[in-house]
PDB file of C-alpha atoms and ligand atoms in Angstrom:
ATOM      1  CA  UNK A 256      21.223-148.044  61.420  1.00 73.00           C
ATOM      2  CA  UNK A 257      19.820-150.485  58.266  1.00 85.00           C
ATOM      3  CA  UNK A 258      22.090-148.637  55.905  1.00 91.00           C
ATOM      4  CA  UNK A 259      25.508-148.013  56.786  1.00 90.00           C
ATOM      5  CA  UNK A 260      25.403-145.871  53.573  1.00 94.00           C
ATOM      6  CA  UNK A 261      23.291-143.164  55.430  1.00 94.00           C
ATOM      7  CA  UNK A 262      25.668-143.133  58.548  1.00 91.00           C
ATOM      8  CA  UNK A 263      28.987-142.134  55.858  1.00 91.00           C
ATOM      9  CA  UNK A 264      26.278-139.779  54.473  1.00 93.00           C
ATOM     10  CA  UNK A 265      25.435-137.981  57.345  1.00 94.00           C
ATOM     11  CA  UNK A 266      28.819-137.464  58.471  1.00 92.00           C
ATOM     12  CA  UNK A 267      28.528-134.462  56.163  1.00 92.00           C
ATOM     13  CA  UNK A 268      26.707-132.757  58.220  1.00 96.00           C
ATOM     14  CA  UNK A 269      28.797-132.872  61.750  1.00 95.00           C
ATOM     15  CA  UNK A 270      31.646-130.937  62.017  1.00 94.00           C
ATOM     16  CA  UNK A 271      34.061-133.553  63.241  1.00 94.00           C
ATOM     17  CA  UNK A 272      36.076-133.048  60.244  1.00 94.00           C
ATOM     18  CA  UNK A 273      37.712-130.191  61.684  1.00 93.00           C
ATOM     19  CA  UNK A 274      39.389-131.902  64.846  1.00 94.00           C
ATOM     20  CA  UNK A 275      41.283-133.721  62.008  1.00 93.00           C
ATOM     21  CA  UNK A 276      42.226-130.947  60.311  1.00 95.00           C
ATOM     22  CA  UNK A 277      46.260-129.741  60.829  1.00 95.00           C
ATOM     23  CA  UNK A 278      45.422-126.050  60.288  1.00 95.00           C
ATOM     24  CA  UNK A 279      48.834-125.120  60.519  1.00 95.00           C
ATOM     25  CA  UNK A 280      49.126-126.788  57.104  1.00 95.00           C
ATOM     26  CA  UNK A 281      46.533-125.168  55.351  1.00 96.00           C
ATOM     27  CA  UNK A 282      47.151-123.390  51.855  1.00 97.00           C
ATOM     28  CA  UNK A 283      46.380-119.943  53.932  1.00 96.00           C
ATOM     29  CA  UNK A 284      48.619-120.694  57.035  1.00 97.00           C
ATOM     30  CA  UNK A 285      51.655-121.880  54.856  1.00 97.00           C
ATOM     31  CA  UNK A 286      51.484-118.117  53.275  1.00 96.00           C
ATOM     32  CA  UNK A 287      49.697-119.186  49.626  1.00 96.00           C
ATOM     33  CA  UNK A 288      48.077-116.486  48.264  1.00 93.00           C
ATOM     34  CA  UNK A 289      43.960-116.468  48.227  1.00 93.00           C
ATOM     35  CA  UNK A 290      42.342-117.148  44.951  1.00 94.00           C
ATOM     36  CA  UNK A 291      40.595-114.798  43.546  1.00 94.00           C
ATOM     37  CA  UNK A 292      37.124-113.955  44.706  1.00 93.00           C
ATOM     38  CA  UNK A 293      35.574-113.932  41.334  1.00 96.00           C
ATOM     39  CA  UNK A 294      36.054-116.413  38.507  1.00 97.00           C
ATOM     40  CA  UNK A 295      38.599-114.510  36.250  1.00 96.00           C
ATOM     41  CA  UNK A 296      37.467-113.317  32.630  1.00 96.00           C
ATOM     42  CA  UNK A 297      38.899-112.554  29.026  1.00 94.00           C
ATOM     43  CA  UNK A 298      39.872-108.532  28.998  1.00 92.00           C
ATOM     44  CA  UNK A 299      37.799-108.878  25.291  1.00 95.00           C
ATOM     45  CA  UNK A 300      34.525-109.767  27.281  1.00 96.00           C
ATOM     46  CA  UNK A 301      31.190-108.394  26.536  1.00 96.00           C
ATOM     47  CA  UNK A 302      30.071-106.793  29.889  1.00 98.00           C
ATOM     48  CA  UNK A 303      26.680-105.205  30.683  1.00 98.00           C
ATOM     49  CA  UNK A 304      26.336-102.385  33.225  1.00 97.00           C
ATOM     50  CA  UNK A 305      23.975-103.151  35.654  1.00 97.00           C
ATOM     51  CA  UNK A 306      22.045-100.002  37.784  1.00 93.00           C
ATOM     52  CA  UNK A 307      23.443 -99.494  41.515  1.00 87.00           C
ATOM     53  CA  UNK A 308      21.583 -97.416  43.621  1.00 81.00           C
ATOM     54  CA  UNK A 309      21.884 -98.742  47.243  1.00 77.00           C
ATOM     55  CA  UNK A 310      19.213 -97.182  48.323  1.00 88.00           C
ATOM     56  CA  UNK A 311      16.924 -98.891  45.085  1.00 93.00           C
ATOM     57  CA  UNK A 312      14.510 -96.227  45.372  1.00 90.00           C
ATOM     58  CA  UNK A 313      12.627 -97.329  42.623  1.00 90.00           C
ATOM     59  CA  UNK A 314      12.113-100.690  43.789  1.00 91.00           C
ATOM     60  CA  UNK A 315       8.345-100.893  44.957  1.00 88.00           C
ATOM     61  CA  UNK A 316       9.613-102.516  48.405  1.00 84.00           C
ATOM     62  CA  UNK A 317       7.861-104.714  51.022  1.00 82.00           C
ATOM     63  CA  UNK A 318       8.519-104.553  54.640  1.00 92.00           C
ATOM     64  CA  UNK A 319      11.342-107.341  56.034  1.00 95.00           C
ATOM     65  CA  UNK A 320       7.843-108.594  58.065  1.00 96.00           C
ATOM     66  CA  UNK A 321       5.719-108.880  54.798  1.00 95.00           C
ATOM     67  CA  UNK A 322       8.665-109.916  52.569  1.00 96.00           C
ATOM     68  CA  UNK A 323       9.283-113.029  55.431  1.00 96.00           C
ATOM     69  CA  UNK A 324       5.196-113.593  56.401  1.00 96.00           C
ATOM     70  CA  UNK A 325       5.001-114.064  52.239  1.00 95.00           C
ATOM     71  CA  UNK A 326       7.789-115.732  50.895  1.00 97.00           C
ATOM     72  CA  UNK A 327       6.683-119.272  49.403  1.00 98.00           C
ATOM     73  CA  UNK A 328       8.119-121.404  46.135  1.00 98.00           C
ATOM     74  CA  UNK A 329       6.498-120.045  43.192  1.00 98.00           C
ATOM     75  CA  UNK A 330       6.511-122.348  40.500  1.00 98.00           C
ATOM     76  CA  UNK A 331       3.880-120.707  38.186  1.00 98.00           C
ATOM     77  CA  UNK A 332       5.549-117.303  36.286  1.00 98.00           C
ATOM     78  CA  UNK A 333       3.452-114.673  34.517  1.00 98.00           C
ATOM     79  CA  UNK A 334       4.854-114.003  30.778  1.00 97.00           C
ATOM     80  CA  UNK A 335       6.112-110.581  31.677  1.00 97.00           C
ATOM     81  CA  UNK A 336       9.741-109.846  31.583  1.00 98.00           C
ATOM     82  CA  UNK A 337      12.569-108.629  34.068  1.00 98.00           C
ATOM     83  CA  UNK A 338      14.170-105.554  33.934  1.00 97.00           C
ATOM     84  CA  UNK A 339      17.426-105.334  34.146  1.00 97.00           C
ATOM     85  CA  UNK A 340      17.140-102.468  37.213  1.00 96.00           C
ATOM     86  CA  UNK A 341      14.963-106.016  38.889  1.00 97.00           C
ATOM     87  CA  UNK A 342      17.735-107.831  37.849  1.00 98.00           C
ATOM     88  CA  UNK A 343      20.593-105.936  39.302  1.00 97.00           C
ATOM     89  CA  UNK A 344      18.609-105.323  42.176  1.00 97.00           C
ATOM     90  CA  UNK A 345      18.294-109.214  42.661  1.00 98.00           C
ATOM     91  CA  UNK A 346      21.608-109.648  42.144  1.00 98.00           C
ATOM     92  CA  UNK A 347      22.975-107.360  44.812  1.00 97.00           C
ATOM     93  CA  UNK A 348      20.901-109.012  47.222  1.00 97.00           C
ATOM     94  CA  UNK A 349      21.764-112.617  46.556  1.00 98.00           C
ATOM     95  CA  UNK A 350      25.698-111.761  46.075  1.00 98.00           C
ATOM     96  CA  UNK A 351      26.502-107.758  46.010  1.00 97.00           C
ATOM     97  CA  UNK A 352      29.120-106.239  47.488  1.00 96.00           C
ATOM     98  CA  UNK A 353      28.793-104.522  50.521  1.00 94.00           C
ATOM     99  CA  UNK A 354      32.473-103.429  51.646  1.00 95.00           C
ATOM    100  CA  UNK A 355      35.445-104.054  49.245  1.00 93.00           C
ATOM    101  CA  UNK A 356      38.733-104.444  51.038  1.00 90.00           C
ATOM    102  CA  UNK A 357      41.300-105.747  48.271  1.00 81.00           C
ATOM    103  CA  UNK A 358      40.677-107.961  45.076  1.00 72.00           C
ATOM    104  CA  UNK A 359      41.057-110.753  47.295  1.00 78.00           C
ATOM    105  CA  UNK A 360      38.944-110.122  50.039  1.00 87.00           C
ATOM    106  CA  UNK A 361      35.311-108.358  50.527  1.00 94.00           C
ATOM    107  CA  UNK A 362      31.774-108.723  52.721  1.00 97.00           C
ATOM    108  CA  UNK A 363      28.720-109.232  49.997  1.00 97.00           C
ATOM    109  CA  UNK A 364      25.088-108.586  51.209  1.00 97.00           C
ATOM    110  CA  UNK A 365      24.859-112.175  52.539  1.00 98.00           C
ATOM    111  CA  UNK A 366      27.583-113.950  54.887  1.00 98.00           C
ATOM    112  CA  UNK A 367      30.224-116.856  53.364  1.00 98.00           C
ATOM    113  CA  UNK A 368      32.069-118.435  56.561  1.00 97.00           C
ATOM    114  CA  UNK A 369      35.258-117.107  56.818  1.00 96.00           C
ATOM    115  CA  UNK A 370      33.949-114.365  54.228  1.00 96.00           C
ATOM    116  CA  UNK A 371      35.419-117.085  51.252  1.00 97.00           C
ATOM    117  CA  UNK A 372      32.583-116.605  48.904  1.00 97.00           C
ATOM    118  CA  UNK A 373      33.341-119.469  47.088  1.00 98.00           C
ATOM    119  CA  UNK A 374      30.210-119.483  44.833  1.00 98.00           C
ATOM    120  CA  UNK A 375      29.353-118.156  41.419  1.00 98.00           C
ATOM    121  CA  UNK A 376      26.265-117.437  39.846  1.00 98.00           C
ATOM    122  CA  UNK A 377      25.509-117.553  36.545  1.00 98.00           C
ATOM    123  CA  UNK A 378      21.964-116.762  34.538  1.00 98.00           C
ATOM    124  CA  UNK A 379      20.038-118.617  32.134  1.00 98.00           C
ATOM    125  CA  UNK A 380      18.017-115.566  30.998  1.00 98.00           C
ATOM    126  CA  UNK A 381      14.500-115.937  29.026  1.00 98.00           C
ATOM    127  CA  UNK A 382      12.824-112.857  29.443  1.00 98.00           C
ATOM    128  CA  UNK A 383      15.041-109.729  30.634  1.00 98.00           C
ATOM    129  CA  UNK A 384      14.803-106.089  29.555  1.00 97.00           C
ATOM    130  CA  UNK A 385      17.736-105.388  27.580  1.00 95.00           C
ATOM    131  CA  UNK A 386      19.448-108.841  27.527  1.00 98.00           C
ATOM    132  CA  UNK A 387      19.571-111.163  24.936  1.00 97.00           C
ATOM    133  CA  UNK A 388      18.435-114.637  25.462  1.00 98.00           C
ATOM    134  CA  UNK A 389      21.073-117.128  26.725  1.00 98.00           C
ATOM    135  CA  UNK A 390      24.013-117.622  29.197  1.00 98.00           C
ATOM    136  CA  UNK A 391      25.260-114.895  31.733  1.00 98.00           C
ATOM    137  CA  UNK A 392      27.136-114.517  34.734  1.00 98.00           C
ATOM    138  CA  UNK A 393      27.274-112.504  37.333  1.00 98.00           C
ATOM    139  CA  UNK A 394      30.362-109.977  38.396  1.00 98.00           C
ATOM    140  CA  UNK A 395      30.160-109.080  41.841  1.00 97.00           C
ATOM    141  CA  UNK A 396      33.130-106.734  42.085  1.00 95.00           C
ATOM    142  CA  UNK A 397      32.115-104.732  38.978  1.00 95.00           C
ATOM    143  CA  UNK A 398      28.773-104.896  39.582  1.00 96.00           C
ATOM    144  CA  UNK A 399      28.446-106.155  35.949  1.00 98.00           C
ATOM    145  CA  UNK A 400      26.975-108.885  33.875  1.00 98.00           C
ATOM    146  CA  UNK A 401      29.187-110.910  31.665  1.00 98.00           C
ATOM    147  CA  UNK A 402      27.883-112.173  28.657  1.00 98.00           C
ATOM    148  CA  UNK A 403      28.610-115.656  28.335  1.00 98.00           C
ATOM    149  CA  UNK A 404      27.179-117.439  25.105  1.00 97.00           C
ATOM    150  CA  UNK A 405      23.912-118.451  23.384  1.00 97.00           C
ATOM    151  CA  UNK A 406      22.459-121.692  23.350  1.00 97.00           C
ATOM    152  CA  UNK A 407      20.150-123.496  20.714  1.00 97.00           C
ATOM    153  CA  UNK A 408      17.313-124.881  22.648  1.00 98.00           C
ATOM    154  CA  UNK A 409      18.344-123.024  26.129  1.00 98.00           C
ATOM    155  CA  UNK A 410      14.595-123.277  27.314  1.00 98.00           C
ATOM    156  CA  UNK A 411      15.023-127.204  26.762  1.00 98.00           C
ATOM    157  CA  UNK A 412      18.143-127.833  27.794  1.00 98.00           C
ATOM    158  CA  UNK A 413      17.348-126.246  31.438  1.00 98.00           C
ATOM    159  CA  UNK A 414      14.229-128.834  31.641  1.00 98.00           C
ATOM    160  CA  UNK A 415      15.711-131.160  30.875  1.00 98.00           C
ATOM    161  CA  UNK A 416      19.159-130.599  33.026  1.00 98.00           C
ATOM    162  CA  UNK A 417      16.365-130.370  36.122  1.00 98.00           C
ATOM    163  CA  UNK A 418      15.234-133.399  35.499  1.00 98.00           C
ATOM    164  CA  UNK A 419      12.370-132.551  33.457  1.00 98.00           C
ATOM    165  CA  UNK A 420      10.737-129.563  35.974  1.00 98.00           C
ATOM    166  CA  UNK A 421       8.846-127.281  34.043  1.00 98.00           C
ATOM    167  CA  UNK A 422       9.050-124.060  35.740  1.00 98.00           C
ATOM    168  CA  UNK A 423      12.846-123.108  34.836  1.00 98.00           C
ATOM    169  CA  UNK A 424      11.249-122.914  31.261  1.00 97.00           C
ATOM    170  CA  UNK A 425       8.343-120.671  32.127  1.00 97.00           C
ATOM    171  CA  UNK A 426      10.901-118.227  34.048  1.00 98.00           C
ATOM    172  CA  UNK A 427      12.239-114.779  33.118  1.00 98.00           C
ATOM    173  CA  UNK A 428      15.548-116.048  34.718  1.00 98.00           C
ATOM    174  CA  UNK A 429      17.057-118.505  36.241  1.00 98.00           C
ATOM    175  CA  UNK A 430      20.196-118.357  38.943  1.00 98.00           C
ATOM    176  CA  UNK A 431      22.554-121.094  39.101  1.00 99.00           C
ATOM    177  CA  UNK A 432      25.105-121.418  41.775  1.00 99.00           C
ATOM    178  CA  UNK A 433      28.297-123.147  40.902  1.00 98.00           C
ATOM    179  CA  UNK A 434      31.359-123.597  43.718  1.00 98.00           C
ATOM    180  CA  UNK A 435      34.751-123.073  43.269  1.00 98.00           C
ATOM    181  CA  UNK A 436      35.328-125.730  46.226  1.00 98.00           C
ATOM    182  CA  UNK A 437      39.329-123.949  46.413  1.00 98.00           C
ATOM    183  CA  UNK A 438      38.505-120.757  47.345  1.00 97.00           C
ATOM    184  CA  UNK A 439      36.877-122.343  50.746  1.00 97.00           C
ATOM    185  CA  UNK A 440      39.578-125.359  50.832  1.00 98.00           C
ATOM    186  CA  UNK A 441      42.058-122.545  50.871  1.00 97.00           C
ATOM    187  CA  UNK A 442      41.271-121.807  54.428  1.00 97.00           C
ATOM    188  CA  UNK A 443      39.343-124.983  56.073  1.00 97.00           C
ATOM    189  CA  UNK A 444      40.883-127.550  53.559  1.00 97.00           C
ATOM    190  CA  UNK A 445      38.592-130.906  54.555  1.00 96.00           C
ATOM    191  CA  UNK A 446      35.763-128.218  56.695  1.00 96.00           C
ATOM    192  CA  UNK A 447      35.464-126.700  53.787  1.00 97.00           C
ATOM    193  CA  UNK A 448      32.271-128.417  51.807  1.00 97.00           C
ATOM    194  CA  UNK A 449      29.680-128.046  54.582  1.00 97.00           C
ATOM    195  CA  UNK A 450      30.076-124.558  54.808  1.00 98.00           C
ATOM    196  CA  UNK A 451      29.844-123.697  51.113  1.00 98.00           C
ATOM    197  CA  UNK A 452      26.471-125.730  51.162  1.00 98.00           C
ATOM    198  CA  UNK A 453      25.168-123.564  54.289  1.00 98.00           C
ATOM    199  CA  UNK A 454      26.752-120.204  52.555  1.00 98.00           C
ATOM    200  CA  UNK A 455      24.433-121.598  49.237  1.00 98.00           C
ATOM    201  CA  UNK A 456      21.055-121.163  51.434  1.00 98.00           C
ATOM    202  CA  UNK A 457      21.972-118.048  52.348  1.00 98.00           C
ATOM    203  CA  UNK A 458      22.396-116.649  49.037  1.00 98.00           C
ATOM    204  CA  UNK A 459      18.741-118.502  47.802  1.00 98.00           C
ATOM    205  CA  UNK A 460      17.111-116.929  51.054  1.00 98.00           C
ATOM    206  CA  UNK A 461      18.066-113.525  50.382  1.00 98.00           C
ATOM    207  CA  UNK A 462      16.361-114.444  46.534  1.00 98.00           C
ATOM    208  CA  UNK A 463      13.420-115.193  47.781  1.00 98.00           C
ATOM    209  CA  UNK A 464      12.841-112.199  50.311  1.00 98.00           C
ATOM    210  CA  UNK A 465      13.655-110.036  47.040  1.00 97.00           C
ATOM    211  CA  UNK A 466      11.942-110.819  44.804  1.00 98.00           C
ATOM    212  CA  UNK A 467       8.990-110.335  47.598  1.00 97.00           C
ATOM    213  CA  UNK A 468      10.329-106.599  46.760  1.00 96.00           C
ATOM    214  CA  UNK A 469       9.562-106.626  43.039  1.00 97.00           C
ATOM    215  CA  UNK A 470       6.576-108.454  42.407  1.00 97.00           C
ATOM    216  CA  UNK A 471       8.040-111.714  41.624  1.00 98.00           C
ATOM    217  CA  UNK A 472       8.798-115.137  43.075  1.00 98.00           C
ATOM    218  CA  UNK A 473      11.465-117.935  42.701  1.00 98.00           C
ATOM    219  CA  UNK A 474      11.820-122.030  43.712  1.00 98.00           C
ATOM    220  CA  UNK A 475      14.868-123.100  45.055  1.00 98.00           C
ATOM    221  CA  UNK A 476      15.895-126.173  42.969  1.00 98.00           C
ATOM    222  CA  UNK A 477      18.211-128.677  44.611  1.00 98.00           C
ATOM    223  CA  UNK A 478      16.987-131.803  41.908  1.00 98.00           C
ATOM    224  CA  UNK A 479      19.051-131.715  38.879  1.00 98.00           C
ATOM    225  CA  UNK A 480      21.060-133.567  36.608  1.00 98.00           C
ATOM    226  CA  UNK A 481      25.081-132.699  37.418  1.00 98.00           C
ATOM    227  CA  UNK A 482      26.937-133.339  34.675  1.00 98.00           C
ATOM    228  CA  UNK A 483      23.766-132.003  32.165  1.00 98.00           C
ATOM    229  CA  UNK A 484      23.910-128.667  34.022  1.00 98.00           C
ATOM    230  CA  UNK A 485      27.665-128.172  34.141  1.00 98.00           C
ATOM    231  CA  UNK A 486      27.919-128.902  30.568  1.00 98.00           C
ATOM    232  CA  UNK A 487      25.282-126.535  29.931  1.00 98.00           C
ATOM    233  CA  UNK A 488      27.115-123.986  32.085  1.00 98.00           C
ATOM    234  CA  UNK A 489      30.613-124.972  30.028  1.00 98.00           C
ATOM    235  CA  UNK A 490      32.353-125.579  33.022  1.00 98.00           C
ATOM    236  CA  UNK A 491      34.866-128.357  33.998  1.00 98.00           C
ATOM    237  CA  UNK A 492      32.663-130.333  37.021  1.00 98.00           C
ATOM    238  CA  UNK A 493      35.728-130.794  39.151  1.00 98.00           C
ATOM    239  CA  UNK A 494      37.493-127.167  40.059  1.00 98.00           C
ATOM    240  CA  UNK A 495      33.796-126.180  39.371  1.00 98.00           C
ATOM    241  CA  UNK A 496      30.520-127.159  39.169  1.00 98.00           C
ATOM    242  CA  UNK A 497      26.793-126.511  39.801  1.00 98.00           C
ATOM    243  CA  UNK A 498      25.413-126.613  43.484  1.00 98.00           C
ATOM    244  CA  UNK A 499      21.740-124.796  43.296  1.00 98.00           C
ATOM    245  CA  UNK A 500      19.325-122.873  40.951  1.00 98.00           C
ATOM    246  CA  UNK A 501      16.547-121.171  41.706  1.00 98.00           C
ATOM    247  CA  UNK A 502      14.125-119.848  38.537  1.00 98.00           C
ATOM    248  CA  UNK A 503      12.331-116.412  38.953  1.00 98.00           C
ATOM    249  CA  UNK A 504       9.791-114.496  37.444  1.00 98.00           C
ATOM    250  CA  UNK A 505       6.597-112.038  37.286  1.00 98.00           C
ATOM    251  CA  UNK A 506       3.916-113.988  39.895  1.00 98.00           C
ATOM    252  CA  UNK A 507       0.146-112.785  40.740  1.00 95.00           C
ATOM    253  CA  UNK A 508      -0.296-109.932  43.135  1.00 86.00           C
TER     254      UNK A 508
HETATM  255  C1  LIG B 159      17.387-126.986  49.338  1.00 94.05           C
HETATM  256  C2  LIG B 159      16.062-126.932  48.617  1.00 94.05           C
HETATM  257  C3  LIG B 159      15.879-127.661  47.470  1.00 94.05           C
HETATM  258  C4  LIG B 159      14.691-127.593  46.770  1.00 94.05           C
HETATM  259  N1  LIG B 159      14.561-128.254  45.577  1.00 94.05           N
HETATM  260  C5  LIG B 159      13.415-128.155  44.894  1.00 94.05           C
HETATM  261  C6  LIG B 159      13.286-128.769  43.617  1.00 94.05           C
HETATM  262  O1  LIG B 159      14.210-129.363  43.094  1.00 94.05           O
HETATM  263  N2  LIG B 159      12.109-128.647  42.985  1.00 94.05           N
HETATM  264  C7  LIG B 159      11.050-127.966  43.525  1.00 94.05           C
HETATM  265  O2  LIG B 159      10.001-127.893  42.879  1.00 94.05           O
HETATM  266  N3  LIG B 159      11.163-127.355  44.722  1.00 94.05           N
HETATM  267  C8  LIG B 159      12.309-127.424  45.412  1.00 94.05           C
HETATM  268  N4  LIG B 159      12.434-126.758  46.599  1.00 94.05           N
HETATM  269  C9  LIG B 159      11.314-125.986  47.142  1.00 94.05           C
HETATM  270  C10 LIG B 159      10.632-126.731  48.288  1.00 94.05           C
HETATM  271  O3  LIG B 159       9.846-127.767  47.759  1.00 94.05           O
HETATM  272  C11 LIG B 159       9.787-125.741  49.101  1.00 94.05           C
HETATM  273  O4  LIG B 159      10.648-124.801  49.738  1.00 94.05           O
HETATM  274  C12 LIG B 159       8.974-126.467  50.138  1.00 94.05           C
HETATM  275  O5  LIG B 159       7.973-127.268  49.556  1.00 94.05           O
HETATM  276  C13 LIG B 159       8.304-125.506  51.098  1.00 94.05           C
HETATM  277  O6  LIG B 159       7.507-124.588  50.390  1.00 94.05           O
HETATM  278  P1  LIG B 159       7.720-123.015  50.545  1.00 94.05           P
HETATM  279  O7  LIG B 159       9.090-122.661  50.019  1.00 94.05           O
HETATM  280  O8  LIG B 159       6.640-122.397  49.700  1.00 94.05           O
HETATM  281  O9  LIG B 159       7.593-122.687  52.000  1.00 94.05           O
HETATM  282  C14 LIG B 159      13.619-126.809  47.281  1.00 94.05           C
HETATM  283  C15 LIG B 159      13.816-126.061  48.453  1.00 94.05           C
HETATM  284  C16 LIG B 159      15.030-126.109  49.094  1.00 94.05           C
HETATM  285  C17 LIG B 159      15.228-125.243  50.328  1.00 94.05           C
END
C-alpha cells in the first residue's frame, strides 16, 4: 500500500478491535450505571409538543416499494414550509420511540447496536409551521422539541459550516446528528466508534424513505467543517460533537 496512512485508516472499518477488548472491564460489566439515553435538559426549558399518531393517518403515504424505487438526494427545495405534524412525523421515523423499557433503556424506530442510541439530533429550522427560526433539538422520550436558541445569520452560518453547500440554506430544515461517543463506549469501550457510524446511516435512511411519505426530499451531508458546526450547535466537540446532517424540504411531484 503507497500510503501507510490509508492502511491506519482503514482499520476503522474491521472489527479487530474487539479481540482486544477485556470486556470484563467495561464501564457496563464493572456495574456503572448507563448514561442517560437522551442529552439531559434545564427543568425551565421551552418545549414544543409535537403530534403522535402512530398510525399518521394524515400523512399522504407511499408504499415501502415506491418510497425505496424513489428515494434519491434532493438538493433543490421548493419555498414551501414544513409542518410541524411533517416534522414530528420525520422525527419518529429517523429516532422515535418504539418500546420504552426504563429511562435508561428503549428500542426507537431504527436499530443502535446494542440498542445504545448514542446519537442526538438537533434542527436548524428555516421554514416550519409553528416554529420559530433557529436552533432545536429533538426529545425522543417525550416526543418533544426543545427549543434551543436563535442565531443571527443561521442561514449563513449552516453554508458556510458545510463548506459552502448551498442547499442547507434553501431547506425548510435541516437534521444534524451529534454522538455522545459514552453512551456506546459504555458497553463496547474501543468497538464502540464503528458502530455509532453504521447506527448514523440508519437513522439518515429511514429520512430519506420519509420524507418519500410527505412530498419532500433530503441529502445526506457527510462534508462539513467540525469545529464550525459544533460551535454552531454550542456543544463541547469532545463528549459531543457533530457526525451527519441531512437538509430537507418541499421537492417537485
Ligand atoms: C455518507 C454520505 C455522505 C454524503 N455527503 C454528501 C455531501 O456532503 N454533499 C452532497 O451533496 N451529497 C452528499 N451525499 C449524497 C450522495 O452524493 C448521494 O447519495 C449519491 O450521489 C447517490 O445519489 P442518490 O442518493 O440520489 O442515490 C452523501 C451521501 C452519503 C450516504
Amino acid at each position: 500500500m503507497k500510503n501507510p496512512l490509508l492502511e491506519q485508516y482503514r482499520s476503522f472499518l474491521k472489527d479487530t478491535v474487539r479481540k482486544r477488548i477485556d470486556f470484563s472491564q467495561t464501564d457496563q460489566s464493572r456495574g456503572i450505571a448507563p448514561p442517560p439515553i437522551e442529552k439531559p435538559f434545564p427543568r425551565e426549558a421551552s418545549l414544543i409538543d409535537l403530534s403522535i399518531d402512530e398510525s399518521w393517518k394524515d400523512i399522504p403515504g407511499a408504499s415501502l416499494v415506491e418510497a425505496i424505487k424513489h428515494r434519491k438526494s434532493h438538493r433543490t427545495f421548493l419555498n414551501r414550509s414544513l409542518t410541524l405534524y411533517e416534522l414530528s412525523f420525520l422525527l419518529w421515523a429517523t429516532q422515535g420511540i418504539r418500546h420504552l423499557i426504563d429511562r435508561g433503556h428503549a428500542y426507537r424506530t431504527v436499530p443502535s447496536a446494542g440498542c445504545r442510541h448514542a446519537l442526538e439530533t438537533y434542527l436548524t429550522v428555516l421554514n416550519c409551521e409553528g416554529l420559530e427560526p433557529g436552533v432545536y433539538r429533538y426529545l425522543p422520550l417525550e416526543h418533544k422539541v426543545l427549543f434551543e436558541f436563535t442565531e443571527d445569520r443561521l442561514k449563513e452560518k449552516i453554508v458556510e459550516a458545510v463548506f459552502g453547500q448551498t442547499y442547507p440554506g434553501k431547506a425548510a430544515v435541516t437534521f444534524i446528528w451529534t454522538a455522545i461517543p459514552y453512551r456506546m463506549e459504555w458497553r463496547y469501550d474501543l468497538a464502540a466508534h464503528k458502530v455509532i457510524a453504521i447506527d448514523a446511516g440508519h437513522v439518515c435512511q429511514n429520512l430519506y424513505l420519509a420524507c418519500e411519505a410527505i412530498g419532500a426530499g433530503t441529502c445526506a451531508i457527510a462534508a462539513y467543517d467540525q469545529e464550525a458546526l459544533d460551535r454552531l450547535l454550542r456543544i463541547d466537540g469532545l463528549e459531543e460533537f457533530t457526525v451527519y446532517l441531512a437538509s430537507v424540504g418541499k421537492v417537485k411531484s
